[in-house]
Amino acid sequence: SVRKNDLAIRIGGDEFVVILQRVKEVELEKIANRIVNDLPQLRLADGRALDVTISAGCVHYQPARGDIADANWLIDMADQSMYDVKRNGGDSVAIRKLVGADAATH
């Protein structure tokens, strides 16, 4: 569901981080929705099907010249977005847009 140069990392349990570099906000939304909606139904060895849903919290960070964003801060912002999705019933995507000066306040 991600592009060739993107990076998907399992950070523990059922939590993953996907890093998309140089992506426009509309592309981010498209990729995030593809990840959420294209998850195949999982089958157990005995043939029973499991319904799996994804709650995706995303951050689209547009740095200003000279900005340096802390990776942990960006992950925390995505995590907060994910919990927004969960509070609203889950199985969806929330995207938080951050521009330049927003990073300076962390």
XYZ file of N, CA, C and O in Angstrom:
424
model
N 0.806 -1.216 0.000
C 0.000 0.000 0.000
C 0.841 1.270 0.000
O 0.296 2.344 -0.166
N 2.146 1.146 0.237
C 3.013 2.329 0.234
C 3.865 2.353 -1.031
O 3.914 1.382 -1.776
N 4.545 3.466 -1.241
C 5.385 3.616 -2.424
C 6.731 2.924 -2.212
O 7.102 2.587 -1.091
N 7.454 2.732 -3.275
C 8.714 1.989 -3.247
C 9.723 2.547 -2.241
O 10.383 1.796 -1.539
N 9.831 3.853 -2.135
C 10.844 4.461 -1.266
C 10.337 4.818 0.129
O 11.064 5.425 0.908
N 9.093 4.462 0.448
C 8.555 4.719 1.776
C 9.076 3.660 2.748
O 9.547 2.614 2.335
N 8.962 3.946 4.014
C 9.477 3.048 5.037
C 8.357 2.701 6.014
O 7.728 3.587 6.586
N 8.081 1.413 6.181
C 7.084 0.938 7.150
C 7.819 0.182 8.252
O 8.599 -0.720 7.975
N 7.542 0.559 9.501
C 8.249 -0.003 10.646
C 7.235 -0.422 11.710
O 6.348 0.349 12.065
N 7.378 -1.623 12.216
C 6.561 -2.058 13.357
C 7.261 -1.570 14.611
O 8.423 -1.904 14.859
N 6.553 -0.772 15.421
C 7.188 -0.241 16.627
C 6.756 -0.977 17.881
O 7.243 -0.686 18.960
N 5.855 -1.945 17.729
C 5.461 -2.769 18.867
C 4.010 -3.173 18.778
O 3.177 -2.415 18.297
N 3.738 -4.375 19.228
C 2.358 -4.858 19.247
C 1.681 -4.676 17.910
O 2.129 -5.187 16.900
N 0.619 -3.893 17.919
C -0.131 -3.652 16.685
C 0.071 -2.226 16.176
O -0.773 -1.677 15.484
N 1.207 -1.621 16.534
C 1.483 -0.250 16.110
C 2.612 -0.211 15.088
O 3.646 -0.845 15.259
N 2.353 0.572 14.037
C 3.308 0.724 12.951
C 3.496 2.206 12.651
O 2.592 3.011 12.861
N 4.660 2.541 12.132
C 4.942 3.882 11.635
C 5.299 3.740 10.173
O 6.089 2.871 9.799
N 4.697 4.581 9.347
C 5.032 4.625 7.928
C 5.582 6.011 7.652
O 4.933 7.017 7.956
N 6.794 6.063 7.116
C 7.438 7.340 6.817
C 7.388 7.564 5.312
O 7.900 6.758 4.536
N 6.743 8.668 4.942
C 6.633 9.062 3.539
C 7.419 10.356 3.378
O 7.123 11.340 4.048
N 8.394 10.359 2.524
C 9.196 11.556 2.311
C 8.716 12.286 1.069
O 8.318 11.671 0.082
N 8.762 13.613 1.148
C 8.399 14.463 0.017
C 7.051 14.066 -0.582
O 6.947 13.693 -1.737
N 6.037 14.140 0.250
C 4.692 13.770 -0.176
C 3.759 14.960 0.025
O 3.842 15.657 1.034
N 2.929 15.212 -0.968
C 1.937 16.271 -0.856
C 0.809 15.771 0.030
O 0.566 14.570 0.144
N 0.094 16.711 0.632
C -0.967 16.330 1.559
C -2.014 15.443 0.886
O -2.482 14.465 1.473
N -2.364 15.743 -0.352
C -3.364 14.936 -1.065
C -2.848 13.516 -1.304
O -3.607 12.554 -1.228
N -1.540 13.366 -1.552
C -0.943 12.030 -1.717
C -0.951 11.279 -0.396
O -1.205 10.073 -0.361
N -0.642 11.986 0.692
C -0.656 11.374 2.022
C -2.046 10.821 2.328
O -2.191 9.681 2.772
N -3.072 11.605 2.050
C -4.436 11.157 2.306
C -4.777 9.924 1.468
O -5.370 8.969 1.969
N -4.359 9.931 0.222
C -4.626 8.802 -0.676
C -3.935 7.524 -0.182
O -4.536 6.454 -0.120
N -2.657 7.637 0.202
C -1.899 6.478 0.675
C -2.467 5.980 2.005
O -2.652 4.771 2.197
N -2.773 6.892 2.927
C -3.325 6.491 4.228
C -4.664 5.773 4.055
O -4.908 4.743 4.690
N -5.517 6.299 3.198
C -6.805 5.646 2.956
C -6.625 4.286 2.293
O -7.362 3.348 2.587
N -5.639 4.172 1.427
C -5.367 2.870 0.795
C -4.931 1.849 1.852
O -5.383 0.705 1.842
N -4.080 2.255 2.777
C -3.631 1.354 3.843
C -4.827 0.899 4.682
O -4.962 -0.286 4.990
N -5.702 1.828 5.037
C -6.860 1.502 5.870
C -7.870 0.639 5.126
O -8.408 -0.325 5.675
N -8.124 0.961 3.875
C -9.209 0.300 3.140
C -8.810 -0.964 2.390
O -9.671 -1.764 2.050
N -7.531 -1.153 2.111
C -7.102 -2.305 1.323
C -6.595 -3.469 2.150
O -6.011 -4.405 1.620
N -6.840 -3.431 3.441
C -6.405 -4.527 4.301
C -7.242 -5.765 3.989
O -8.465 -5.735 4.096
N -6.595 -6.833 3.562
C -7.373 -8.033 3.234
C -7.931 -8.688 4.495
O -7.386 -8.537 5.584
N -9.004 -9.423 4.335
C -9.572 -10.170 5.451
C -8.580 -11.264 5.838
O -7.998 -11.920 4.973
N -8.351 -11.421 7.116
C -7.412 -12.422 7.591
C -8.152 -13.713 7.910
O -9.249 -13.698 8.449
N -7.528 -14.825 7.580
C -8.125 -16.142 7.840
C -7.230 -16.922 8.800
O -6.017 -16.956 8.648
N -7.862 -17.564 9.764
C -7.149 -18.438 10.692
C -6.917 -19.785 10.012
O -7.527 -20.100 8.982
N -6.060 -20.583 10.602
C -5.735 -21.896 10.034
C -6.979 -22.774 9.896
O -7.068 -23.592 8.978
N -7.967 -22.574 10.768
C -9.182 -23.382 10.692
C -10.204 -22.820 9.702
O -11.317 -23.320 9.594
N -9.828 -21.744 8.991
C -10.706 -21.181 7.968
C -11.575 -20.028 8.425
O -12.190 -19.351 7.616
N -11.651 -19.798 9.729
C -12.460 -18.672 10.218
C -11.845 -17.353 9.785
O -10.632 -17.201 9.753
N -12.696 -16.384 9.461
C -12.230 -15.059 9.032
C -12.183 -14.109 10.226
O -13.022 -14.175 11.122
N -11.193 -13.261 10.237
C -11.067 -12.220 11.256
C -11.247 -10.860 10.588
O -10.613 -10.579 9.569
N -12.104 -10.047 11.143
C -12.234 -8.676 10.657
C -11.211 -7.825 11.398
O -11.180 -7.804 12.627
N -10.377 -7.136 10.653
C -9.342 -6.284 11.219
C -9.586 -4.863 10.728
O -9.881 -4.649 9.550
N -9.495 -3.913 11.626
C -9.648 -2.516 11.243
C -8.378 -1.749 11.597
O -7.593 -2.195 12.440
N -8.221 -0.612 10.961
C -7.046 0.231 11.202
C -7.519 1.634 11.562
O -8.383 2.196 10.891
N -6.934 2.190 12.598
C -7.109 3.593 12.946
C -5.780 4.262 12.658
O -4.770 3.947 13.291
N -5.757 5.159 11.678
C -4.506 5.771 11.230
C -4.468 7.251 11.581
O -5.348 8.022 11.190
N -3.445 7.622 12.311
C -3.188 9.020 12.619
C -1.985 9.463 11.818
O -0.944 8.813 11.843
N -2.133 10.550 11.097
C -1.073 11.014 10.199
C -0.679 12.449 10.509
O -1.482 13.233 11.006
N 0.553 12.778 10.161
C 1.040 14.147 10.249
C 1.631 14.509 8.899
O 2.458 13.773 8.360
N 1.162 15.630 8.356
C 1.796 16.189 7.155
C 2.563 17.408 7.636
O 1.981 18.419 8.028
N 3.882 17.286 7.663
C 4.739 18.351 8.186
C 5.423 19.065 7.039
O 6.149 18.450 6.256
N 5.163 20.354 6.940
C 5.790 21.198 5.920
C 6.756 22.137 6.643
O 6.337 23.135 7.225
N 8.052 21.807 6.645
C 9.002 22.638 7.388
C 9.247 23.977 6.693
O 9.166 24.080 5.473
N 9.527 24.974 7.501
C 10.013 26.246 6.979
C 11.516 26.106 6.815
O 12.134 25.199 7.394
N 12.109 26.967 6.037
C 13.556 26.912 5.831
C 14.287 26.927 7.174
O 14.004 27.728 8.036
N 15.144 25.958 7.372
C 15.939 25.874 8.585
C 15.298 25.084 9.719
O 15.933 24.850 10.735
N 14.045 24.683 9.550
C 13.377 23.886 10.587
C 14.011 22.507 10.710
O 14.386 21.892 9.724
N 14.082 22.045 11.933
C 14.512 20.684 12.200
C 13.454 20.083 13.125
O 13.246 20.570 14.230
N 12.766 19.069 12.638
C 11.713 18.443 13.448
C 12.272 17.223 14.158
O 13.032 16.456 13.587
N 11.886 17.061 15.377
C 12.268 15.901 16.167
C 11.363 14.737 15.773
O 10.132 14.863 15.811
N 11.949 13.600 15.423
C 11.172 12.438 14.978
C 10.195 11.979 16.060
O 9.053 11.620 15.757
N 10.603 12.009 17.308
C 9.710 11.581 18.401
C 8.502 12.503 18.518
O 7.393 12.054 18.784
N 8.719 13.802 18.309
C 7.626 14.762 18.353
C 6.639 14.485 17.217
O 5.426 14.494 17.435
N 7.140 14.204 16.025
C 6.263 13.903 14.896
C 5.461 12.624 15.152
O 4.265 12.551 14.863
N 6.097 11.625 15.735
C 5.391 10.379 16.068
C 4.323 10.654 17.125
O 3.199 10.136 17.038
N 4.628 11.493 18.116
C 3.632 11.850 19.128
C 2.430 12.554 18.502
O 1.282 12.297 18.882
N 2.682 13.444 17.539
C 1.593 14.149 16.858
C 0.722 13.161 16.061
O -0.508 13.249 16.071
N 1.360 12.199 15.397
C 0.609 11.177 14.658
C -0.182 10.312 15.625
O -1.340 9.947 15.347
N 0.407 9.994 16.764
C -0.270 9.187 17.783
C -1.516 9.904 18.291
O -2.575 9.287 18.463
N -1.418 11.208 18.532
C -2.579 11.978 18.967
C -3.676 11.945 17.914
O -4.862 11.823 18.237
N -3.289 12.034 16.639
C -4.263 11.955 15.545
C -4.939 10.588 15.525
O -6.143 10.478 15.296
N -4.153 9.539 15.771
C -4.704 8.186 15.789
C -5.737 8.043 16.909
O -6.795 7.449 16.716
N -5.467 8.615 18.078
C -6.424 8.532 19.169
C -7.681 9.338 18.863
O -8.784 8.983 19.292
N -7.564 10.415 18.076
C -8.746 11.145 17.608
C -9.631 10.212 16.781
O -10.849 10.187 16.943
N -9.010 9.426 15.896
C -9.754 8.470 15.075
C -10.450 7.446 15.960
O -11.637 7.153 15.784
N -9.716 6.898 16.913
C -10.287 5.875 17.799
C -11.488 6.421 18.580
O -12.493 5.735 18.739
N -11.384 7.680 19.070
C -12.493 8.291 19.808
C -13.729 8.460 18.927
O -14.848 8.516 19.425
N -13.530 8.551 17.624
C -14.641 8.737 16.688
C -15.078 7.427 16.045
O -15.683 7.431 14.975
N -14.735 6.292 16.637
C -15.215 5.010 16.153
C -14.181 4.167 15.421
O -14.439 3.014 15.105
N -13.034 4.721 15.098
C -11.967 3.950 14.464
C -12.198 3.642 13.003
O -13.113 4.167 12.373
N -11.317 2.810 12.468
C -11.376 2.357 11.079
C -11.432 3.524 10.102
O -12.249 3.551 9.180
N -10.545 4.492 10.319
C -10.518 5.697 9.499
C -9.136 6.339 9.583
O -8.223 5.788 10.173
N -9.036 7.536 8.993
C -7.778 8.280 8.938
C -8.002 9.696 9.449
O -9.022 10.314 9.140
N -7.055 10.209 10.219
C -7.032 11.627 10.596
C -5.669 12.174 10.232
O -4.644 11.540 10.502
N -5.657 13.327 9.591
C -4.396 13.949 9.185
C -4.272 15.298 9.874
O -5.162 16.137 9.787
N -3.156 15.469 10.548
C -2.839 16.727 11.220
C -1.813 17.442 10.363
O -0.757 16.890 10.063
N -2.100 18.679 9.958
C -1.180 19.446 9.128
C -0.397 20.409 10.013
O -0.990 21.188 10.764
N 0.924 20.335 9.924
C 1.804 21.197 10.697
C 2.716 21.946 9.736
O 3.315 21.351 8.841
N 2.831 23.250 9.955
C 3.658 24.083 9.072
C 4.690 24.796 9.908
O 4.366 25.378 10.931
N 5.924 24.767 9.448
C 7.061 25.493 10.007
C 7.042 25.822 11.475
O 7.545 25.072 12.284
N 6.450 26.951 11.822
C 6.495 27.445 13.183
C 5.847 26.491 14.177
O 6.181 26.507 15.353
N 4.917 25.641 13.726
C 4.298 24.673 14.640
C 5.357 23.793 15.297
O 5.224 23.412 16.441
N 6.402 23.485 14.568
C 7.446 22.608 15.092
C 8.267 23.320 16.172
O 8.778 22.675 17.072
N 8.374 24.614 16.056
C 9.175 25.365 17.015
C 8.541 25.366 18.408
O 9.228 25.609 19.394
N 7.256 25.072 18.496
C 6.573 25.114 19.785
C 6.648 23.808 20.551
O 6.140 23.702 21.643
N 7.259 22.764 19.977
C 7.255 21.480 20.672
C 8.312 21.384 21.705
O 9.241 21.648 22.000
